[in-house]
């Protein structure tokens, strides 16, 4: 199918009073304050896109990424094998001088599975992970001795998202083409977690938004998502995205299990 029809959650027009409450691995699913705006949209098959999708233009792209990791629930393998794979891939794709992995988030698409494997649920509210303030704050928190120097240069935050349990059959990620998103569409809201309070972006509905997904993502593929870029030269800086219920999913489809890896990228 060239596109699917699905319901997604925008923030209501008066969404500046919203708050995003992050869930914890294996705990209760997240709840979010504020009013949300459910919209039925078309999500295009990105594998059939006429143009090559690019991090600096649309904000996301599919890449080959076979891994030597045998168990993505093994933190030791992530530290000893996967981090180096991710760094090498992002340097290759972006030309960055330095890449630092700073977070791994596992998600599972059913409540029972999520509690069993101690993962978080797919995020089904349209969002971008960082604002300009929270991206810089995250860098200051994690690399305090270098932050002033690094912030004076060009840096970005890029996520690598992949399946960790075969083909993605349920709750895939949809990505909005950033060239169709206006600055006024994005709303900075408080992000409340157990260990800190930060900010992220939610999005207001705009009929011009063009949405894409990669159906049937395999274990040797990954998607790069640019969630922040300090450059102000016209390239994409933020990328809104969301999980969605795929109407093509079979009733007995295997629940999605995924890993997103967040990285500081320095140019």
PDB file of C-alpha atoms in Angstrom:
ATOM      1  CA  UNK A   1       0.000   0.000   0.000  1.00  0.00           C
ATOM      2  CA  UNK A   2       1.403   3.465  -0.853  1.00  0.00           C
ATOM      3  CA  UNK A   3      -0.075   4.881   2.378  1.00  0.00           C
ATOM      4  CA  UNK A   4      -2.060   3.908   5.455  1.00  0.00           C
ATOM      5  CA  UNK A   5      -4.741   5.814   7.332  1.00  0.00           C
ATOM      6  CA  UNK A   6      -4.207   6.139  11.076  1.00  0.00           C
ATOM      7  CA  UNK A   7      -5.196   8.265  14.059  1.00  0.00           C
ATOM      8  CA  UNK A   8      -2.471  10.319  15.730  1.00  0.00           C
ATOM      9  CA  UNK A   9      -2.390  12.638  18.732  1.00  0.00           C
ATOM     10  CA  UNK A  10      -1.555  16.294  18.214  1.00  0.00           C
ATOM     11  CA  UNK A  11      -1.696  18.801  21.049  1.00  0.00           C
ATOM     12  CA  UNK A  12      -4.786  20.998  21.218  1.00  0.00           C
ATOM     13  CA  UNK A  13      -4.453  24.535  19.881  1.00  0.00           C
ATOM     14  CA  UNK A  14      -4.216  25.820  23.456  1.00  0.00           C
ATOM     15  CA  UNK A  15      -1.585  23.229  24.308  1.00  0.00           C
ATOM     16  CA  UNK A  16       0.905  25.490  26.035  1.00  0.00           C
ATOM     17  CA  UNK A  17      -0.446  24.210  29.382  1.00  0.00           C
ATOM     18  CA  UNK A  18       0.330  20.574  28.556  1.00  0.00           C
ATOM     19  CA  UNK A  19       2.876  18.439  30.393  1.00  0.00           C
ATOM     20  CA  UNK A  20       4.574  15.246  29.243  1.00  0.00           C
ATOM     21  CA  UNK A  21       5.071  12.671  32.010  1.00  0.00           C
ATOM     22  CA  UNK A  22       7.687  10.071  31.119  1.00  0.00           C
ATOM     23  CA  UNK A  23       7.087   6.456  32.070  1.00  0.00           C
ATOM     24  CA  UNK A  24       9.589   4.162  33.741  1.00  0.00           C
ATOM     25  CA  UNK A  25      10.814   0.842  32.387  1.00  0.00           C
ATOM     26  CA  UNK A  26       8.433  -1.917  33.454  1.00  0.00           C
ATOM     27  CA  UNK A  27       6.183   0.487  35.347  1.00  0.00           C
ATOM     28  CA  UNK A  28       2.888   2.179  34.597  1.00  0.00           C
ATOM     29  CA  UNK A  29       2.404   3.677  31.150  1.00  0.00           C
ATOM     30  CA  UNK A  30       2.868   7.415  30.799  1.00  0.00           C
ATOM     31  CA  UNK A  31       0.015   9.874  31.288  1.00  0.00           C
ATOM     32  CA  UNK A  32       0.117  13.380  29.900  1.00  0.00           C
ATOM     33  CA  UNK A  33      -1.514  16.567  31.112  1.00  0.00           C
ATOM     34  CA  UNK A  34      -3.355  18.897  28.751  1.00  0.00           C
ATOM     35  CA  UNK A  35      -5.849  18.518  25.923  1.00  0.00           C
ATOM     36  CA  UNK A  36      -5.013  16.525  22.831  1.00  0.00           C
ATOM     37  CA  UNK A  37      -6.325  16.697  19.290  1.00  0.00           C
ATOM     38  CA  UNK A  38      -6.924  13.328  17.589  1.00  0.00           C
ATOM     39  CA  UNK A  39      -6.532  13.512  13.826  1.00  0.00           C
ATOM     40  CA  UNK A  40      -6.926  10.918  11.089  1.00  0.00           C
ATOM     41  CA  UNK A  41      -4.027  11.300   8.679  1.00  0.00           C
ATOM     42  CA  UNK A  42      -2.381   9.596   5.736  1.00  0.00           C
ATOM     43  CA  UNK A  43       1.052   8.107   6.463  1.00  0.00           C
ATOM     44  CA  UNK A  44       3.011   7.386   3.299  1.00  0.00           C
ATOM     45  CA  UNK A  45       5.285   4.432   2.664  1.00  0.00           C
ATOM     46  CA  UNK A  46       8.734   6.030   2.875  1.00  0.00           C
ATOM     47  CA  UNK A  47      10.241   3.113   0.975  1.00  0.00           C
ATOM     48  CA  UNK A  48       8.351   4.454  -2.055  1.00  0.00           C
ATOM     49  CA  UNK A  49       9.357   8.089  -1.577  1.00  0.00           C
ATOM     50  CA  UNK A  50      10.376   9.748  -4.831  1.00  0.00           C
ATOM     51  CA  UNK A  51      13.290  11.611  -3.269  1.00  0.00           C
ATOM     52  CA  UNK A  52      16.002  10.241  -0.998  1.00  0.00           C
ATOM     53  CA  UNK A  53      15.094  11.186   2.580  1.00  0.00           C
ATOM     54  CA  UNK A  54      17.816  13.098   4.390  1.00  0.00           C
ATOM     55  CA  UNK A  55      18.608  14.029   8.010  1.00  0.00           C
ATOM     56  CA  UNK A  56      19.345  17.648   7.164  1.00  0.00           C
ATOM     57  CA  UNK A  57      16.182  18.113   5.088  1.00  0.00           C
ATOM     58  CA  UNK A  58      13.297  15.874   6.167  1.00  0.00           C
ATOM     59  CA  UNK A  59      15.003  14.998   9.470  1.00  0.00           C
ATOM     60  CA  UNK A  60      15.072  11.188   9.230  1.00  0.00           C
ATOM     61  CA  UNK A  61      16.499   8.464   7.035  1.00  0.00           C
ATOM     62  CA  UNK A  62      16.652   4.677   6.827  1.00  0.00           C
ATOM     63  CA  UNK A  63      20.102   3.111   7.026  1.00  0.00           C
ATOM     64  CA  UNK A  64      21.487  -0.431   6.940  1.00  0.00           C
ATOM     65  CA  UNK A  65      22.723  -1.404  10.394  1.00  0.00           C
ATOM     66  CA  UNK A  66      23.447  -5.046  11.030  1.00  0.00           C
ATOM     67  CA  UNK A  67      24.790  -5.536  14.540  1.00  0.00           C
ATOM     68  CA  UNK A  68      27.029  -8.047  16.284  1.00  0.00           C
ATOM     69  CA  UNK A  69      24.883  -7.748  19.420  1.00  0.00           C
ATOM     70  CA  UNK A  70      23.083 -10.999  20.229  1.00  0.00           C
ATOM     71  CA  UNK A  71      20.909  -9.697  23.085  1.00  0.00           C
ATOM     72  CA  UNK A  72      19.779  -6.075  23.087  1.00  0.00           C
ATOM     73  CA  UNK A  73      18.531  -6.469  26.660  1.00  0.00           C
ATOM     74  CA  UNK A  74      22.125  -7.047  27.792  1.00  0.00           C
ATOM     75  CA  UNK A  75      23.512  -3.679  28.930  1.00  0.00           C
ATOM     76  CA  UNK A  76      27.036  -5.061  28.844  1.00  0.00           C
ATOM     77  CA  UNK A  77      26.725  -5.875  25.137  1.00  0.00           C
ATOM     78  CA  UNK A  78      25.357  -2.419  24.449  1.00  0.00           C
ATOM     79  CA  UNK A  79      28.352  -0.862  26.181  1.00  0.00           C
ATOM     80  CA  UNK A  80      31.024  -3.157  24.740  1.00  0.00           C
ATOM     81  CA  UNK A  81      29.681  -3.704  21.191  1.00  0.00           C
ATOM     82  CA  UNK A  82      26.707  -1.576  20.207  1.00  0.00           C
ATOM     83  CA  UNK A  83      27.896   1.875  21.204  1.00  0.00           C
ATOM     84  CA  UNK A  84      30.928   1.587  18.928  1.00  0.00           C
ATOM     85  CA  UNK A  85      28.713   0.404  16.042  1.00  0.00           C
ATOM     86  CA  UNK A  86      26.367   3.354  16.490  1.00  0.00           C
ATOM     87  CA  UNK A  87      29.185   5.881  16.712  1.00  0.00           C
ATOM     88  CA  UNK A  88      30.851   4.570  13.568  1.00  0.00           C
ATOM     89  CA  UNK A  89      27.587   4.617  11.601  1.00  0.00           C
ATOM     90  CA  UNK A  90      26.656   8.165  12.589  1.00  0.00           C
ATOM     91  CA  UNK A  91      30.157   9.452  11.847  1.00  0.00           C
ATOM     92  CA  UNK A  92      29.961   7.814   8.433  1.00  0.00           C
ATOM     93  CA  UNK A  93      26.522   9.237   7.599  1.00  0.00           C
ATOM     94  CA  UNK A  94      27.018  12.755   8.969  1.00  0.00           C
ATOM     95  CA  UNK A  95      30.748  13.383   8.679  1.00  0.00           C
ATOM     96  CA  UNK A  96      30.829  14.282  12.380  1.00  0.00           C
ATOM     97  CA  UNK A  97      34.169  14.539  14.156  1.00  0.00           C
ATOM     98  CA  UNK A  98      32.863  13.034  17.389  1.00  0.00           C
ATOM     99  CA  UNK A  99      29.813  11.049  18.529  1.00  0.00           C
ATOM    100  CA  UNK A 100      28.929  10.271  22.145  1.00  0.00           C
ATOM    101  CA  UNK A 101      26.169   7.800  23.062  1.00  0.00           C
ATOM    102  CA  UNK A 102      24.328   9.007  26.167  1.00  0.00           C
ATOM    103  CA  UNK A 103      21.095   7.032  26.447  1.00  0.00           C
ATOM    104  CA  UNK A 104      19.364   3.774  25.469  1.00  0.00           C
ATOM    105  CA  UNK A 105      15.575   3.368  25.714  1.00  0.00           C
ATOM    106  CA  UNK A 106      13.837   0.042  25.127  1.00  0.00           C
ATOM    107  CA  UNK A 107      10.133  -0.081  24.270  1.00  0.00           C
ATOM    108  CA  UNK A 108       7.604  -2.890  23.910  1.00  0.00           C
ATOM    109  CA  UNK A 109       4.167  -2.669  22.318  1.00  0.00           C
ATOM    110  CA  UNK A 110       2.003  -4.582  24.814  1.00  0.00           C
ATOM    111  CA  UNK A 111       1.554  -3.973  28.504  1.00  0.00           C
ATOM    112  CA  UNK A 112       2.294  -7.576  29.470  1.00  0.00           C
ATOM    113  CA  UNK A 113       5.472  -7.726  27.398  1.00  0.00           C
ATOM    114  CA  UNK A 114       6.598  -4.312  28.629  1.00  0.00           C
ATOM    115  CA  UNK A 115       6.344  -5.411  32.250  1.00  0.00           C
ATOM    116  CA  UNK A 116       8.058  -8.736  31.520  1.00  0.00           C
ATOM    117  CA  UNK A 117      11.087  -7.270  29.737  1.00  0.00           C
ATOM    118  CA  UNK A 118      11.047  -4.043  31.798  1.00  0.00           C
ATOM    119  CA  UNK A 119      10.645  -1.675  28.868  1.00  0.00           C
ATOM    120  CA  UNK A 120       8.677   1.491  28.300  1.00  0.00           C
ATOM    121  CA  UNK A 121       5.654   1.748  26.040  1.00  0.00           C
ATOM    122  CA  UNK A 122       5.755   3.208  22.498  1.00  0.00           C
ATOM    123  CA  UNK A 123       5.182   6.946  22.628  1.00  0.00           C
ATOM    124  CA  UNK A 124       1.910   7.607  20.812  1.00  0.00           C
ATOM    125  CA  UNK A 125       1.813  11.395  21.238  1.00  0.00           C
ATOM    126  CA  UNK A 126       3.379  13.433  18.435  1.00  0.00           C
ATOM    127  CA  UNK A 127       6.562  14.887  19.884  1.00  0.00           C
ATOM    128  CA  UNK A 128      10.184  15.818  19.397  1.00  0.00           C
ATOM    129  CA  UNK A 129      12.556  14.817  22.174  1.00  0.00           C
ATOM    130  CA  UNK A 130      14.281  18.168  22.771  1.00  0.00           C
ATOM    131  CA  UNK A 131      13.857  21.901  22.671  1.00  0.00           C
ATOM    132  CA  UNK A 132      16.857  24.151  22.178  1.00  0.00           C
ATOM    133  CA  UNK A 133      16.995  24.740  25.933  1.00  0.00           C
ATOM    134  CA  UNK A 134      16.737  21.082  26.936  1.00  0.00           C
ATOM    135  CA  UNK A 135      19.270  19.927  24.324  1.00  0.00           C
ATOM    136  CA  UNK A 136      21.851  22.365  25.654  1.00  0.00           C
ATOM    137  CA  UNK A 137      20.940  21.506  29.243  1.00  0.00           C
ATOM    138  CA  UNK A 138      21.406  17.801  28.572  1.00  0.00           C
ATOM    139  CA  UNK A 139      24.856  18.477  27.195  1.00  0.00           C
ATOM    140  CA  UNK A 140      25.774  20.617  30.210  1.00  0.00           C
ATOM    141  CA  UNK A 141      24.584  17.875  32.570  1.00  0.00           C
ATOM    142  CA  UNK A 142      26.384  14.979  30.902  1.00  0.00           C
ATOM    143  CA  UNK A 143      29.580  16.688  29.713  1.00  0.00           C
ATOM    144  CA  UNK A 144      29.969  19.533  32.232  1.00  0.00           C
ATOM    145  CA  UNK A 145      33.715  20.018  31.868  1.00  0.00           C
ATOM    146  CA  UNK A 146      33.486  20.405  28.093  1.00  0.00           C
ATOM    147  CA  UNK A 147      30.061  21.994  27.718  1.00  0.00           C
ATOM    148  CA  UNK A 148      31.048  25.635  27.159  1.00  0.00           C
ATOM    149  CA  UNK A 149      33.536  24.726  24.452  1.00  0.00           C
ATOM    150  CA  UNK A 150      31.211  22.244  22.758  1.00  0.00           C
ATOM    151  CA  UNK A 151      28.233  24.605  22.845  1.00  0.00           C
ATOM    152  CA  UNK A 152      30.324  27.225  21.052  1.00  0.00           C
ATOM    153  CA  UNK A 153      30.538  24.888  18.077  1.00  0.00           C
ATOM    154  CA  UNK A 154      28.044  22.979  15.955  1.00  0.00           C
ATOM    155  CA  UNK A 155      26.349  20.033  17.646  1.00  0.00           C
ATOM    156  CA  UNK A 156      23.252  17.911  17.174  1.00  0.00           C
ATOM    157  CA  UNK A 157      21.345  15.136  18.898  1.00  0.00           C
ATOM    158  CA  UNK A 158      20.567  12.156  16.684  1.00  0.00           C
ATOM    159  CA  UNK A 159      18.605   9.057  17.675  1.00  0.00           C
ATOM    160  CA  UNK A 160      19.129   5.644  16.134  1.00  0.00           C
ATOM    161  CA  UNK A 161      15.923   3.560  16.300  1.00  0.00           C
ATOM    162  CA  UNK A 162      15.799  -0.156  15.552  1.00  0.00           C
ATOM    163  CA  UNK A 163      13.830  -3.342  16.094  1.00  0.00           C
ATOM    164  CA  UNK A 164      15.353  -5.724  18.629  1.00  0.00           C
ATOM    165  CA  UNK A 165      12.953  -8.621  17.971  1.00  0.00           C
ATOM    166  CA  UNK A 166      12.636  -9.345  14.257  1.00  0.00           C
ATOM    167  CA  UNK A 167      10.389  -7.488  11.835  1.00  0.00           C
ATOM    168  CA  UNK A 168       8.326  -4.562  13.188  1.00  0.00           C
ATOM    169  CA  UNK A 169       4.725  -5.764  12.829  1.00  0.00           C
ATOM    170  CA  UNK A 170       2.933  -3.413  15.261  1.00  0.00           C
ATOM    171  CA  UNK A 171       3.172   0.202  16.435  1.00  0.00           C
ATOM    172  CA  UNK A 172       5.767   1.443  13.924  1.00  0.00           C
ATOM    173  CA  UNK A 173       7.157   4.967  14.058  1.00  0.00           C
ATOM    174  CA  UNK A 174       5.827   7.715  11.802  1.00  0.00           C
ATOM    175  CA  UNK A 175       7.954  10.751  10.962  1.00  0.00           C
ATOM    176  CA  UNK A 176       6.825  14.151   9.742  1.00  0.00           C
ATOM    177  CA  UNK A 177       8.765  15.687   6.857  1.00  0.00           C
ATOM    178  CA  UNK A 178      10.351  18.680   8.588  1.00  0.00           C
ATOM    179  CA  UNK A 179      10.108  20.818   5.455  1.00  0.00           C
ATOM    180  CA  UNK A 180       6.313  20.789   5.986  1.00  0.00           C
ATOM    181  CA  UNK A 181       6.494  21.864   9.649  1.00  0.00           C
ATOM    182  CA  UNK A 182       6.334  25.553  10.603  1.00  0.00           C
ATOM    183  CA  UNK A 183       7.985  26.919  13.737  1.00  0.00           C
ATOM    184  CA  UNK A 184       4.552  27.858  15.123  1.00  0.00           C
ATOM    185  CA  UNK A 185       3.446  24.213  14.890  1.00  0.00           C
ATOM    186  CA  UNK A 186       5.840  23.268  17.702  1.00  0.00           C
ATOM    187  CA  UNK A 187       4.981  23.818  21.361  1.00  0.00           C
ATOM    188  CA  UNK A 188       7.593  23.567  24.117  1.00  0.00           C
ATOM    189  CA  UNK A 189       6.202  21.717  27.141  1.00  0.00           C
ATOM    190  CA  UNK A 190       7.530  20.455  30.444  1.00  0.00           C
ATOM    191  CA  UNK A 191       8.815  16.871  30.469  1.00  0.00           C
ATOM    192  CA  UNK A 192       8.540  15.347  33.932  1.00  0.00           C
ATOM    193  CA  UNK A 193      10.584  12.242  34.791  1.00  0.00           C
ATOM    194  CA  UNK A 194      11.487  10.584  38.076  1.00  0.00           C
ATOM    195  CA  UNK A 195      15.013  11.961  38.118  1.00  0.00           C
ATOM    196  CA  UNK A 196      14.656  15.348  36.395  1.00  0.00           C
ATOM    197  CA  UNK A 197      12.376  17.921  34.782  1.00  0.00           C
ATOM    198  CA  UNK A 198      13.159  19.002  31.238  1.00  0.00           C
ATOM    199  CA  UNK A 199      11.418  20.109  28.062  1.00  0.00           C
ATOM    200  CA  UNK A 200      10.316  18.580  24.802  1.00  0.00           C
ATOM    201  CA  UNK A 201       8.174  19.654  21.886  1.00  0.00           C
ATOM    202  CA  UNK A 202       4.623  18.654  21.073  1.00  0.00           C
ATOM    203  CA  UNK A 203       2.949  19.670  17.815  1.00  0.00           C
ATOM    204  CA  UNK A 204      -0.237  21.423  16.724  1.00  0.00           C
ATOM    205  CA  UNK A 205      -2.115  20.070  13.725  1.00  0.00           C
ATOM    206  CA  UNK A 206      -1.247  21.528  10.346  1.00  0.00           C
ATOM    207  CA  UNK A 207      -2.885  20.132   7.227  1.00  0.00           C
ATOM    208  CA  UNK A 208       0.368  20.710   5.335  1.00  0.00           C
ATOM    209  CA  UNK A 209       2.220  18.083   7.390  1.00  0.00           C
ATOM    210  CA  UNK A 210       3.432  15.130   5.344  1.00  0.00           C
ATOM    211  CA  UNK A 211       3.913  11.892   7.294  1.00  0.00           C
ATOM    212  CA  UNK A 212       5.992   8.809   6.433  1.00  0.00           C
ATOM    213  CA  UNK A 213       6.896   5.424   7.870  1.00  0.00           C
ATOM    214  CA  UNK A 214       9.043   2.450   6.904  1.00  0.00           C
ATOM    215  CA  UNK A 215       6.780  -0.620   6.851  1.00  0.00           C
ATOM    216  CA  UNK A 216       8.179  -3.969   7.924  1.00  0.00           C
ATOM    217  CA  UNK A 217      11.450  -2.708   9.340  1.00  0.00           C
ATOM    218  CA  UNK A 218      13.904  -5.582   9.715  1.00  0.00           C
ATOM    219  CA  UNK A 219      16.547  -6.291  12.330  1.00  0.00           C
ATOM    220  CA  UNK A 220      19.357  -5.246   9.988  1.00  0.00           C
ATOM    221  CA  UNK A 221      17.843  -1.780   9.427  1.00  0.00           C
ATOM    222  CA  UNK A 222      17.631   1.351  11.556  1.00  0.00           C
ATOM    223  CA  UNK A 223      16.243   4.869  11.289  1.00  0.00           C
ATOM    224  CA  UNK A 224      18.260   7.947  12.161  1.00  0.00           C
ATOM    225  CA  UNK A 225      16.165  10.800  13.607  1.00  0.00           C
ATOM    226  CA  UNK A 226      17.569  14.277  14.152  1.00  0.00           C
ATOM    227  CA  UNK A 227      15.924  15.621  17.287  1.00  0.00           C
ATOM    228  CA  UNK A 228      18.062  18.741  17.641  1.00  0.00           C
ATOM    229  CA  UNK A 229      20.571  20.741  15.603  1.00  0.00           C
ATOM    230  CA  UNK A 230      22.275  23.929  16.790  1.00  0.00           C
ATOM    231  CA  UNK A 231      22.860  25.136  13.211  1.00  0.00           C
ATOM    232  CA  UNK A 232      20.680  27.984  11.955  1.00  0.00           C
ATOM    233  CA  UNK A 233      21.585  27.798   8.276  1.00  0.00           C
ATOM    234  CA  UNK A 234      18.270  26.464   6.960  1.00  0.00           C
ATOM    235  CA  UNK A 235      18.817  22.776   7.646  1.00  0.00           C
ATOM    236  CA  UNK A 236      16.327  20.794   9.721  1.00  0.00           C
ATOM    237  CA  UNK A 237      16.648  21.344  13.486  1.00  0.00           C
ATOM    238  CA  UNK A 238      13.792  19.284  15.002  1.00  0.00           C
ATOM    239  CA  UNK A 239      11.842  16.192  13.841  1.00  0.00           C
ATOM    240  CA  UNK A 240       8.385  15.354  15.184  1.00  0.00           C
ATOM    241  CA  UNK A 241       7.470  11.679  15.275  1.00  0.00           C
ATOM    242  CA  UNK A 242       5.064   9.240  16.916  1.00  0.00           C
ATOM    243  CA  UNK A 243       4.197   5.571  17.184  1.00  0.00           C
ATOM    244  CA  UNK A 244       0.860   4.634  15.632  1.00  0.00           C
ATOM    245  CA  UNK A 245      -1.482   1.666  15.380  1.00  0.00           C
ATOM    246  CA  UNK A 246      -0.849   0.267  11.910  1.00  0.00           C
ATOM    247  CA  UNK A 247      -4.164  -0.852  10.358  1.00  0.00           C
ATOM    248  CA  UNK A 248      -2.205  -3.436   8.339  1.00  0.00           C
ATOM    249  CA  UNK A 249      -1.041  -5.251  11.468  1.00  0.00           C
ATOM    250  CA  UNK A 250      -2.417  -8.782  11.737  1.00  0.00           C
ATOM    251  CA  UNK A 251      -4.504  -9.702  14.765  1.00  0.00           C
ATOM    252  CA  UNK A 252      -1.803 -12.151  15.866  1.00  0.00           C
ATOM    253  CA  UNK A 253       1.131  -9.872  14.942  1.00  0.00           C
ATOM    254  CA  UNK A 254       4.225 -10.083  17.112  1.00  0.00           C
ATOM    255  CA  UNK A 255       4.400  -7.019  19.406  1.00  0.00           C
ATOM    256  CA  UNK A 256       7.083  -4.516  18.519  1.00  0.00           C
ATOM    257  CA  UNK A 257      10.226  -4.424  20.660  1.00  0.00           C
ATOM    258  CA  UNK A 258      12.608  -1.596  19.876  1.00  0.00           C
ATOM    259  CA  UNK A 259      15.668   0.273  21.061  1.00  0.00           C
ATOM    260  CA  UNK A 260      16.393   3.954  20.566  1.00  0.00           C
ATOM    261  CA  UNK A 261      19.915   5.171  21.163  1.00  0.00           C
ATOM    262  CA  UNK A 262      20.499   8.878  21.700  1.00  0.00           C
ATOM    263  CA  UNK A 263      23.758  10.501  20.705  1.00  0.00           C
ATOM    264  CA  UNK A 264      25.500  13.855  20.890  1.00  0.00           C
ATOM    265  CA  UNK A 265      27.019  14.599  17.496  1.00  0.00           C
ATOM    266  CA  UNK A 266      29.809  17.167  17.185  1.00  0.00           C
ATOM    267  CA  UNK A 267      30.989  18.648  13.880  1.00  0.00           C
TER     268      UNK A 267
END
